[in-house]
Short mmCIF file of C-alpha atoms and ligand atoms in Angstrom, two decimals:
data_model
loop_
_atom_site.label_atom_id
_atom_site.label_comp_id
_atom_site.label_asym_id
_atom_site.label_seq_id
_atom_site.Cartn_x
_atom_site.Cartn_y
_atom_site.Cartn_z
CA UNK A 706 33.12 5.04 -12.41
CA UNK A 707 30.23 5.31 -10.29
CA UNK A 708 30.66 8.80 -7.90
CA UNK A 709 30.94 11.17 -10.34
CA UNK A 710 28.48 14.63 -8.98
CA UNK A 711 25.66 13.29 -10.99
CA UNK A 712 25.49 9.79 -9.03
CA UNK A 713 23.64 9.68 -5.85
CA UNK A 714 24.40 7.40 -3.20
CA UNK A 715 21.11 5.82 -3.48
CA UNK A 716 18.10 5.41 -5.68
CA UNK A 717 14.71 5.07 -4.34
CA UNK A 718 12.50 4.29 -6.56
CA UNK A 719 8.73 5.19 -5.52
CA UNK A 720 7.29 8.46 -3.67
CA UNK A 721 4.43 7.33 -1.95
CA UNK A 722 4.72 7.14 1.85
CA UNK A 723 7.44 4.28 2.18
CA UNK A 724 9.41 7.08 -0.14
CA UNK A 725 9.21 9.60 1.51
CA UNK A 726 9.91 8.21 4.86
CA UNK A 727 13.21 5.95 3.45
CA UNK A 728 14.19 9.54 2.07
CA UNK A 729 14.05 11.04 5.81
CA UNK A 730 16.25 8.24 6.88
CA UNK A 731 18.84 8.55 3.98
CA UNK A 732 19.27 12.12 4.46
CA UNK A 733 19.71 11.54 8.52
CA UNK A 734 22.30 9.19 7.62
CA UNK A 735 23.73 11.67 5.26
CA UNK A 736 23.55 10.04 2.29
CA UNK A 737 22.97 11.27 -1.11
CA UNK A 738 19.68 10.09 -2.96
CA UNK A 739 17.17 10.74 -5.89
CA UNK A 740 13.39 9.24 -5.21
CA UNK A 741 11.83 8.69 -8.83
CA UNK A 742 7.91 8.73 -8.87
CA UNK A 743 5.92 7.95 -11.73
CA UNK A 744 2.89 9.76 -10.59
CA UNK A 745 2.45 13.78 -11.72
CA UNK A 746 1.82 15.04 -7.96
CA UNK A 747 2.96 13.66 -4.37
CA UNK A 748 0.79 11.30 -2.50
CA UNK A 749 1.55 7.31 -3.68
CA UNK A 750 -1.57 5.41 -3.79
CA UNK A 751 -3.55 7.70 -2.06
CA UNK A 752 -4.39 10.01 -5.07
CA UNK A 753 -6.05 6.69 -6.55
CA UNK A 754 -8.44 6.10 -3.56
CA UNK A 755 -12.25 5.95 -3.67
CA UNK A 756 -13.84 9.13 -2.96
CA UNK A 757 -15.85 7.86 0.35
CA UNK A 758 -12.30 6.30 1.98
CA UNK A 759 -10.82 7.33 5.02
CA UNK A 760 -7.98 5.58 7.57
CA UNK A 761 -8.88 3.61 10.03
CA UNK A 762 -6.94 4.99 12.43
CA UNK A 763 -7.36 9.09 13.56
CA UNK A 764 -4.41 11.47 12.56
CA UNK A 765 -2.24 10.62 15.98
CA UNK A 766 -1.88 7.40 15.04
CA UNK A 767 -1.15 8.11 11.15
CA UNK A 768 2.18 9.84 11.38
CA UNK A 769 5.76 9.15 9.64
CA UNK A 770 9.01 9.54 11.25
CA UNK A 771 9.53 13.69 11.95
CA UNK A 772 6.29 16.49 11.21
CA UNK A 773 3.21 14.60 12.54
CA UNK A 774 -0.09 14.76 10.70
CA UNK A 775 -2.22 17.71 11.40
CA UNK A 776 -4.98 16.83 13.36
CA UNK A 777 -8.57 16.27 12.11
CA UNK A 778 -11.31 15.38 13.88
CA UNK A 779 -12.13 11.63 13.61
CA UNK A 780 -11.16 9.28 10.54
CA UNK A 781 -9.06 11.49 8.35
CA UNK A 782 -10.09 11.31 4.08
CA UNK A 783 -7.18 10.02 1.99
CA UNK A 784 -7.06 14.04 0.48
CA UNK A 785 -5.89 15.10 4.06
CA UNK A 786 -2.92 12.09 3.73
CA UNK A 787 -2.32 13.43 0.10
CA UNK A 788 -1.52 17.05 2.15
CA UNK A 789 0.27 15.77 4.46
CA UNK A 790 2.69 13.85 2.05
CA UNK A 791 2.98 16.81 -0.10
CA UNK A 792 4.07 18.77 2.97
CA UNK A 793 6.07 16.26 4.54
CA UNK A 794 8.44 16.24 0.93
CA UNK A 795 8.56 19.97 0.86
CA UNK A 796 9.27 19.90 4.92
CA UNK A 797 12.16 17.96 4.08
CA UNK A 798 13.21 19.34 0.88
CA UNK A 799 13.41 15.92 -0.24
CA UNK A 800 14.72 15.85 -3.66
CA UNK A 801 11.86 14.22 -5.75
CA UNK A 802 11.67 13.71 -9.89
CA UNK A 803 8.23 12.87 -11.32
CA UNK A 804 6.90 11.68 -13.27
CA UNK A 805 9.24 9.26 -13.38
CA UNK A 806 8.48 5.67 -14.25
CA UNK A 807 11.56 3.42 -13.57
CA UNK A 808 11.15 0.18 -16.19
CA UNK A 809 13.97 -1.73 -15.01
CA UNK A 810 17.24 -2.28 -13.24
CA UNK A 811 20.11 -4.37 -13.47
CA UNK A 812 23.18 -4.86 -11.88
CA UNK A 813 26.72 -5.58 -12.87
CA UNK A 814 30.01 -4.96 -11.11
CA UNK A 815 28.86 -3.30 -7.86
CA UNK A 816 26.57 -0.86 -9.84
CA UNK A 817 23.26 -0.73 -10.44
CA UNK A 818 21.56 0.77 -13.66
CA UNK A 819 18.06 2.35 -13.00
CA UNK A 820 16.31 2.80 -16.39
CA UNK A 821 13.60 5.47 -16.87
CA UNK A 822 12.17 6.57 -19.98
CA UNK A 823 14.82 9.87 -19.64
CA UNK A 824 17.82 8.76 -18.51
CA UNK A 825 19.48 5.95 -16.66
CA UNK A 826 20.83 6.25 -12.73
CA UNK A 827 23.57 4.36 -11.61
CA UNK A 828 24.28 3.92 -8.08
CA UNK A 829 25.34 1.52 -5.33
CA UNK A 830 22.95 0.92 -3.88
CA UNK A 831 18.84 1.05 -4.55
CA UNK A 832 15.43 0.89 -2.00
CA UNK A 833 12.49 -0.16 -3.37
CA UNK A 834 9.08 1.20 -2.51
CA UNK A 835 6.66 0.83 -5.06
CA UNK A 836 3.58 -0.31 -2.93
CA UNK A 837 1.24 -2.21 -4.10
CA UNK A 838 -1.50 -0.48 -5.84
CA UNK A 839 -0.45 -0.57 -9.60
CA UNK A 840 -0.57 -4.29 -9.07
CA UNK A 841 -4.10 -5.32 -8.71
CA UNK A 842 -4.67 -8.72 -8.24
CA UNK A 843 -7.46 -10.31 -9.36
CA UNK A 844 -8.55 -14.36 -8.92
CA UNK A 845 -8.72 -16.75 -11.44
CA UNK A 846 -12.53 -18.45 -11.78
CA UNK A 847 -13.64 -20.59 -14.07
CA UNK A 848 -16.60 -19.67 -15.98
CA UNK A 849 -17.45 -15.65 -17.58
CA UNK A 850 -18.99 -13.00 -16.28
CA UNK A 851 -20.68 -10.74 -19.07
CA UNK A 852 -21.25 -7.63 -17.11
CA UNK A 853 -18.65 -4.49 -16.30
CA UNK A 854 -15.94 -5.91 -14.09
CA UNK A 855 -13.93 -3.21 -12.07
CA UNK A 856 -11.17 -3.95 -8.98
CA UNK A 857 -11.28 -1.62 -5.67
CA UNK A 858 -7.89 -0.34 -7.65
CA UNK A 859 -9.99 2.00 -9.59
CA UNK A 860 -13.66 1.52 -8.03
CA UNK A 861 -14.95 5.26 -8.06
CA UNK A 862 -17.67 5.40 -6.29
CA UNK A 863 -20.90 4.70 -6.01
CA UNK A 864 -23.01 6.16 -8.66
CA UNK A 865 -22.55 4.38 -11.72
CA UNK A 866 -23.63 1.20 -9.72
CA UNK A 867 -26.88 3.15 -8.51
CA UNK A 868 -30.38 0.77 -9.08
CA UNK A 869 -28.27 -1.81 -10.54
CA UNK A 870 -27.23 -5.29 -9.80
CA UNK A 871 -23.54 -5.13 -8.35
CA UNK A 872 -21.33 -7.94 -7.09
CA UNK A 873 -18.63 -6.83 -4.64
CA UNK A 874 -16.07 -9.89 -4.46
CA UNK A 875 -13.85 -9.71 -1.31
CA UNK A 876 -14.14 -10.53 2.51
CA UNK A 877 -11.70 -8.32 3.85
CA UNK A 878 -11.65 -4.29 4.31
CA UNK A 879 -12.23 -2.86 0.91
CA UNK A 880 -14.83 -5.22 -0.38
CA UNK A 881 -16.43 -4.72 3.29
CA UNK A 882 -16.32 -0.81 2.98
CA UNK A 883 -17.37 -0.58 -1.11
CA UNK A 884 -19.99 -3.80 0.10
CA UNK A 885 -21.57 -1.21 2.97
CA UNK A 886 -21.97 2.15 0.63
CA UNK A 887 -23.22 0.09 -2.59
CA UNK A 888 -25.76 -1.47 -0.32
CA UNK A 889 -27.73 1.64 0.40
CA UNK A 890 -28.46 2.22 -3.41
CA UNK A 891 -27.82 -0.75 -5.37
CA UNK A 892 -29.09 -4.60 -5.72
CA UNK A 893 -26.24 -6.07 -3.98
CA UNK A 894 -24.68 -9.32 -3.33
CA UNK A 895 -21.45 -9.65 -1.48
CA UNK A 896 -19.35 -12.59 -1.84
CA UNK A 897 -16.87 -14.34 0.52
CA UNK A 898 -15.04 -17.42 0.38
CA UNK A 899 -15.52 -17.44 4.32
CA UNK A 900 -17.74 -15.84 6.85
CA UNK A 901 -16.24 -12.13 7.35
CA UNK A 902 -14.18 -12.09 10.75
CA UNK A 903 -14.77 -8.47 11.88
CA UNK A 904 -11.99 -7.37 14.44
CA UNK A 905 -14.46 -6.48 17.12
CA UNK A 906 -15.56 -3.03 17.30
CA UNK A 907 -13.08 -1.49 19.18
CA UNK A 908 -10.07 -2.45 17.25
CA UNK A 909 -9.12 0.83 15.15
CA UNK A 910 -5.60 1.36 13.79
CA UNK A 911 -4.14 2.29 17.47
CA UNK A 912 -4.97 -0.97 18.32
CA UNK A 913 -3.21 -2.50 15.48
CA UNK A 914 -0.14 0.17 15.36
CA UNK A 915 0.34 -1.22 18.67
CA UNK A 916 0.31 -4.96 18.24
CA UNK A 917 2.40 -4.49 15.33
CA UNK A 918 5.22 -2.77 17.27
CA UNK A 919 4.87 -5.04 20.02
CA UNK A 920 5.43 -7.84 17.62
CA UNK A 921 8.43 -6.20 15.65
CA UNK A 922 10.14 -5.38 18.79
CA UNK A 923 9.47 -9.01 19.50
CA UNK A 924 11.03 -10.38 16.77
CA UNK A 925 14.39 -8.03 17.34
CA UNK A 926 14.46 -9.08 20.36
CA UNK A 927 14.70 -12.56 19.39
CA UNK A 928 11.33 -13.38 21.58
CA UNK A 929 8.42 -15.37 20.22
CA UNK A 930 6.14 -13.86 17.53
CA UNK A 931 3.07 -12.93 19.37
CA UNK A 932 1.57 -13.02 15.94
CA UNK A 933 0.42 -11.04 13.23
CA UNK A 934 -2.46 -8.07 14.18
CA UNK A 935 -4.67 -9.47 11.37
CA UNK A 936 -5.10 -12.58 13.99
CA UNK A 937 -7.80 -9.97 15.68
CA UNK A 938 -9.90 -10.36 12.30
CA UNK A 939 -9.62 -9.33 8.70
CA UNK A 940 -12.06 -6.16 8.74
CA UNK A 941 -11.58 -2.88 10.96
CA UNK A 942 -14.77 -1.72 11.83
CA UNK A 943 -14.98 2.08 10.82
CA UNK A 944 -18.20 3.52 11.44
CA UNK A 945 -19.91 3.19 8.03
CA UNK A 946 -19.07 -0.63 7.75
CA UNK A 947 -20.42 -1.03 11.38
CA UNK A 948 -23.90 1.28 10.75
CA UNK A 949 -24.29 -1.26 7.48
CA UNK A 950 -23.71 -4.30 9.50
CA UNK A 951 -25.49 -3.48 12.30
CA UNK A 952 -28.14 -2.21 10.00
CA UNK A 953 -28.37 -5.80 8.31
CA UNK A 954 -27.79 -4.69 4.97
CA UNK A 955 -23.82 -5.96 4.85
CA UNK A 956 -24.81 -9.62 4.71
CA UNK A 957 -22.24 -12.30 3.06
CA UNK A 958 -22.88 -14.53 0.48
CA UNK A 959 -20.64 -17.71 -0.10
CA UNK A 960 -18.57 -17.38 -3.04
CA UNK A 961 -19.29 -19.21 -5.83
CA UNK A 962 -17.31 -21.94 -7.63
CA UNK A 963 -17.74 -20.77 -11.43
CA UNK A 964 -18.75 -16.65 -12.96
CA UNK A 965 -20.93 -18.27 -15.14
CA UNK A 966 -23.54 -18.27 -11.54
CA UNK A 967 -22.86 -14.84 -10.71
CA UNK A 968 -26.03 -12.61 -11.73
CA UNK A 969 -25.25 -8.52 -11.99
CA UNK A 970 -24.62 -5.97 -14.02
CA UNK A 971 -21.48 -5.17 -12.53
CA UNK A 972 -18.94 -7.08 -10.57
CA UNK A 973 -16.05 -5.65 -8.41
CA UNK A 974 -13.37 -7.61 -7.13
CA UNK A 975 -11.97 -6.40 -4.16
CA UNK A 976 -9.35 -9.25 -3.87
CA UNK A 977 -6.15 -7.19 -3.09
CA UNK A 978 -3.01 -6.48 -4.82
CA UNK A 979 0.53 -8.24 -5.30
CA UNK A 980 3.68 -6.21 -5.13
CA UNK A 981 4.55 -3.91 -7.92
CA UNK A 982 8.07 -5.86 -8.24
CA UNK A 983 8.40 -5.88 -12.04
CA UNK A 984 11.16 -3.57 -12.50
CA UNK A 985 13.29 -5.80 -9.94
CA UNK A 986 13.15 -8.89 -11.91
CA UNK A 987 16.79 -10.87 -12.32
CA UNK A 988 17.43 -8.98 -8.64
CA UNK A 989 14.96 -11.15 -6.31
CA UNK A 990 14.85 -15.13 -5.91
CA UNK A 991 11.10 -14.69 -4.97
CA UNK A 992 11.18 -11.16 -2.86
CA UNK A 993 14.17 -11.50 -1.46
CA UNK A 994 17.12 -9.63 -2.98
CA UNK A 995 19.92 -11.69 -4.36
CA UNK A 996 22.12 -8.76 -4.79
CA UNK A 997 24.20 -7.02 -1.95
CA UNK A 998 22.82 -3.24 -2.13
CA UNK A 999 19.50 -3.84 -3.16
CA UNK A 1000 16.49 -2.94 -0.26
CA UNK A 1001 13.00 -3.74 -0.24
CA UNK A 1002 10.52 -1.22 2.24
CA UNK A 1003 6.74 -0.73 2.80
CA UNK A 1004 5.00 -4.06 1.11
CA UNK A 1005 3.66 -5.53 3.83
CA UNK A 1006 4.14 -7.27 6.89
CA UNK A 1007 7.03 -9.72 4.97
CA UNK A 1008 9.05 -6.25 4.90
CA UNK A 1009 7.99 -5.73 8.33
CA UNK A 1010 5.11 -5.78 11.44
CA UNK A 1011 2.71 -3.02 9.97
CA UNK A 1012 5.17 -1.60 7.58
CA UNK A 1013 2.58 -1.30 4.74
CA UNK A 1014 0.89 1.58 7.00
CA UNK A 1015 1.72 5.37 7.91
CA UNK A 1016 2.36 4.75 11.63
CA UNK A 1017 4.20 1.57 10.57
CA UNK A 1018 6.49 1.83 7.49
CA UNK A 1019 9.63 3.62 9.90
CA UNK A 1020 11.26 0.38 11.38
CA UNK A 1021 11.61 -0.59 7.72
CA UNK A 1022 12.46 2.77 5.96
CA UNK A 1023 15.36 3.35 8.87
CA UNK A 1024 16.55 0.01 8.87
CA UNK A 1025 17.02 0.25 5.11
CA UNK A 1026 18.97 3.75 4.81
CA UNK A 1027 21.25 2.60 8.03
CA UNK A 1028 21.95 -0.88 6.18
CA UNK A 1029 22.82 1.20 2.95
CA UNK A 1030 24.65 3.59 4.68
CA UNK A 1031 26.79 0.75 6.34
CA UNK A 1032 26.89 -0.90 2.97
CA UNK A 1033 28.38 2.26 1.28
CA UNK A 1034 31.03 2.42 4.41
CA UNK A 1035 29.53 6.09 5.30
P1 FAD B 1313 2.27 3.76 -2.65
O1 FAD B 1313 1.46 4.76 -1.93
O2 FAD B 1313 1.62 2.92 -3.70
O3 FAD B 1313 3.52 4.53 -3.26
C1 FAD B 1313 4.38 3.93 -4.21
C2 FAD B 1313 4.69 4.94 -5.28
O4 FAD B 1313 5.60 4.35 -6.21
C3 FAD B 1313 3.45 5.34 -6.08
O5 FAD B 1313 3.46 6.71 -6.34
C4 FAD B 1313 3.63 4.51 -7.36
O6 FAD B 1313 2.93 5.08 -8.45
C5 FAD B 1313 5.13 4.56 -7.52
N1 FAD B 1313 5.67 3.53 -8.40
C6 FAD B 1313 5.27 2.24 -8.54
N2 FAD B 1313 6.05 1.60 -9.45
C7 FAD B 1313 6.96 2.51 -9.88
C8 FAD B 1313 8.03 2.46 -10.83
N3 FAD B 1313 8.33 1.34 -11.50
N4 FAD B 1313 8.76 3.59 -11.04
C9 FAD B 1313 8.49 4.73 -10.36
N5 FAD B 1313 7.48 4.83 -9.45
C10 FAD B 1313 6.73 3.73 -9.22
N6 FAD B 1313 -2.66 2.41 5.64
C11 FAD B 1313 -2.84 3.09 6.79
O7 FAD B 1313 -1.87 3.37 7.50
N7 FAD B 1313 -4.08 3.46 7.21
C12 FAD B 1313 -5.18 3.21 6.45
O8 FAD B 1313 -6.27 3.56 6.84
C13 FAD B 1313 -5.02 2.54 5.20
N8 FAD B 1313 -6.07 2.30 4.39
C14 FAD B 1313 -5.88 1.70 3.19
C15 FAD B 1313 -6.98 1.48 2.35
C16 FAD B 1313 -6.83 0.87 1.12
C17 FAD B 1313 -8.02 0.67 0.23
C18 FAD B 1313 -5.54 0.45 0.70
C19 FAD B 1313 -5.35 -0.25 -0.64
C20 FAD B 1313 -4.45 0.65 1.53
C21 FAD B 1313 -4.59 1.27 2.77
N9 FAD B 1313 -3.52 1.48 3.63
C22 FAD B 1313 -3.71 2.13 4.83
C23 FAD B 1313 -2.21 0.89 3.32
C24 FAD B 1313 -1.08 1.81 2.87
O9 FAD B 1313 -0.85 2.82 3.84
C25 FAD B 1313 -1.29 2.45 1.51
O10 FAD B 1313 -1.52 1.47 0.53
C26 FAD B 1313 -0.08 3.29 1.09
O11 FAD B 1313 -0.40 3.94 -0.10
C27 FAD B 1313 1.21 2.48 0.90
O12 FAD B 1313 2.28 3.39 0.69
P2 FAD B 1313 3.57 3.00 -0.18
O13 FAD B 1313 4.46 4.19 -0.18
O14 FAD B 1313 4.12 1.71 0.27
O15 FAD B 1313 2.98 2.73 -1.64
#
């Protein structure tokens, strides 16, 4: 019995950017919805940040679907993306619980059952847009390392690594950016498992925003992939990471084969995340869905060109509220 007032149209379940920008699609489309958040304040992932990160792209190049960023004057902090989410929801009235942590859902006879600690939704259909950060992945070495391990995840900065020994693990963008501040005031070593491939110095997240929409509109079209924007190289080069490379103190070291060889006091692995997916499982045969109604948006570029980034998480987000909304006959 489904459609009684109490029963949106649609559950999302996450309010980070990929949220918030499904929920501006859903209510064009004039569906009904509920976004559940399990963080206290608006923002996703970007609360969580370390204090010295900022985009890689400027704020005209960082904007969802409707109000643009305000503009700021070179690399934007993630506390000016945290404002602008918190506007964008209110801009939009967007109709937002938190905390809300949803644990699981199921499925059965059309309807799916969103659990949360308070109470359980039921609707027909559900997006998903979790992100990625609660899932930090970490590799598996053999070997032990007896000093403080920490991930990027919840790396806070530099000062408890001050004068020490630190290894940062991790050849792409975060272990390149925590790599360049910790090597100004700690003993560092920075570990690859290949030579870092900047993108050349240019490249900032225009460049990429556009290569990414070249290739999705590529792939609708039915035209060959021109290939991922990643194929420039795995690590943007914002000004701090090029002053510390240029500099010669962002040097890599191969990665080593066990943790017993790794000498610090502290070791960081900046080895990226997996997607938070847990409350899905029973619903996905790897990531895809395997039930009619249920949407995935914002992972990465398997959900879409770029669509694990401000400028690129619309395609996704739209195509997701107009396949619900055709899925729900509206
Ligand atoms: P999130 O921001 O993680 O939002 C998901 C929300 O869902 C969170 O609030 C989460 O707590 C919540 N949630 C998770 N599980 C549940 C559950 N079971 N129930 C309820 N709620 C749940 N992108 C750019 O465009 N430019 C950049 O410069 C840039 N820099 C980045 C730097 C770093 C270090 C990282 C890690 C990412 C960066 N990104 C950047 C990528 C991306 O834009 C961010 O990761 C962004 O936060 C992704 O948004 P999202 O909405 O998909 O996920």
């Amino acid at each position: 019995d489904v459609g009684s007032p109490y029963d949106p149209d649609v559950v999302v379940i996450g309010g980070g950017q990929a949220g918030l920008a499904t929920g501006y699609y859903l209510r064009r489309a004039g569906l009904s919805f509920v976004i559940l958040d399990d963080q206290p304040a608006p923002g996703g992932a970007w609360q969580h940040t370390w204090p010295s990160l900022t985009l890689f792209s400027t704020a005209e190049f960082s904007n969802l679907p409707g109000i643009m960023m305000p503009g700021y004057d070179g690399f934007p902090p993630a506390r000016h993306v945290i404002e602008y989410l918190a506007a964008y929801e209110s801009r939009y009235d967007l109709p937002i619980e938190r905390p809300v942590r949803v644990e699981q859902v199921t499925h059965s006879q059309g309807v799916f059952h969103v659990r949360t600690g308070r109470r359980t939704w039921r609707a027909r259909a559900v997006v998903s847009a979790t992100g990625t950060w609660s899932r930090p992945f970490v590799p598996w070495y053999p070997g032990h390392f007896r000093g403080g391990q920490w991930h990027s995840a919840h790396y806070p900065g530099t000062e408890p690594f001050a004068g020490s020994r630190v290894a940062v693990v991790g050849g792409a963008n975060s272990g390149a950016q925590i790599a360049a501040e910790l090597g100004a005031v700690a003993d560092l070593t920075w570990y690859t498992t290949w030579p870092p491939r900047w993108m050349p110095d240019e490249v900032d997240g225009r460049v990429l925003f556009r290569r990414n929409r070249v290739r999705a509109l590529a792939l609708v079209r039915g035209e060959p992939d021109p290939g991922p924007a990643d194929r420039l190289g795995d690590i943007v080069m914002v000004p701090p990471v090029r002053e510390a490379r240029d500099a010669g103190r962002l040097v890599a070291t191969p990665m080593v084969t066990s943790l017993d060889r790794i000498e610090a006091d502290h070791l960081i692995w900046c080895t990226g995340f997996r997607p938070a997916l847990r409350h899905l499982r029973g619903l996905l045969a790897g990531r895809t869905p395997t039930v009619p109604g249920l949407f995935l948006v914002g992972y990465g570029d398997w959900t879409g060109p770029g669509s694990a980034t401000l400028a690129g998480v619309a395609p996704g987000a739209r195509a997701a509220a107009e396949q619900a909304g055709a899925f729900l006959g509206h």
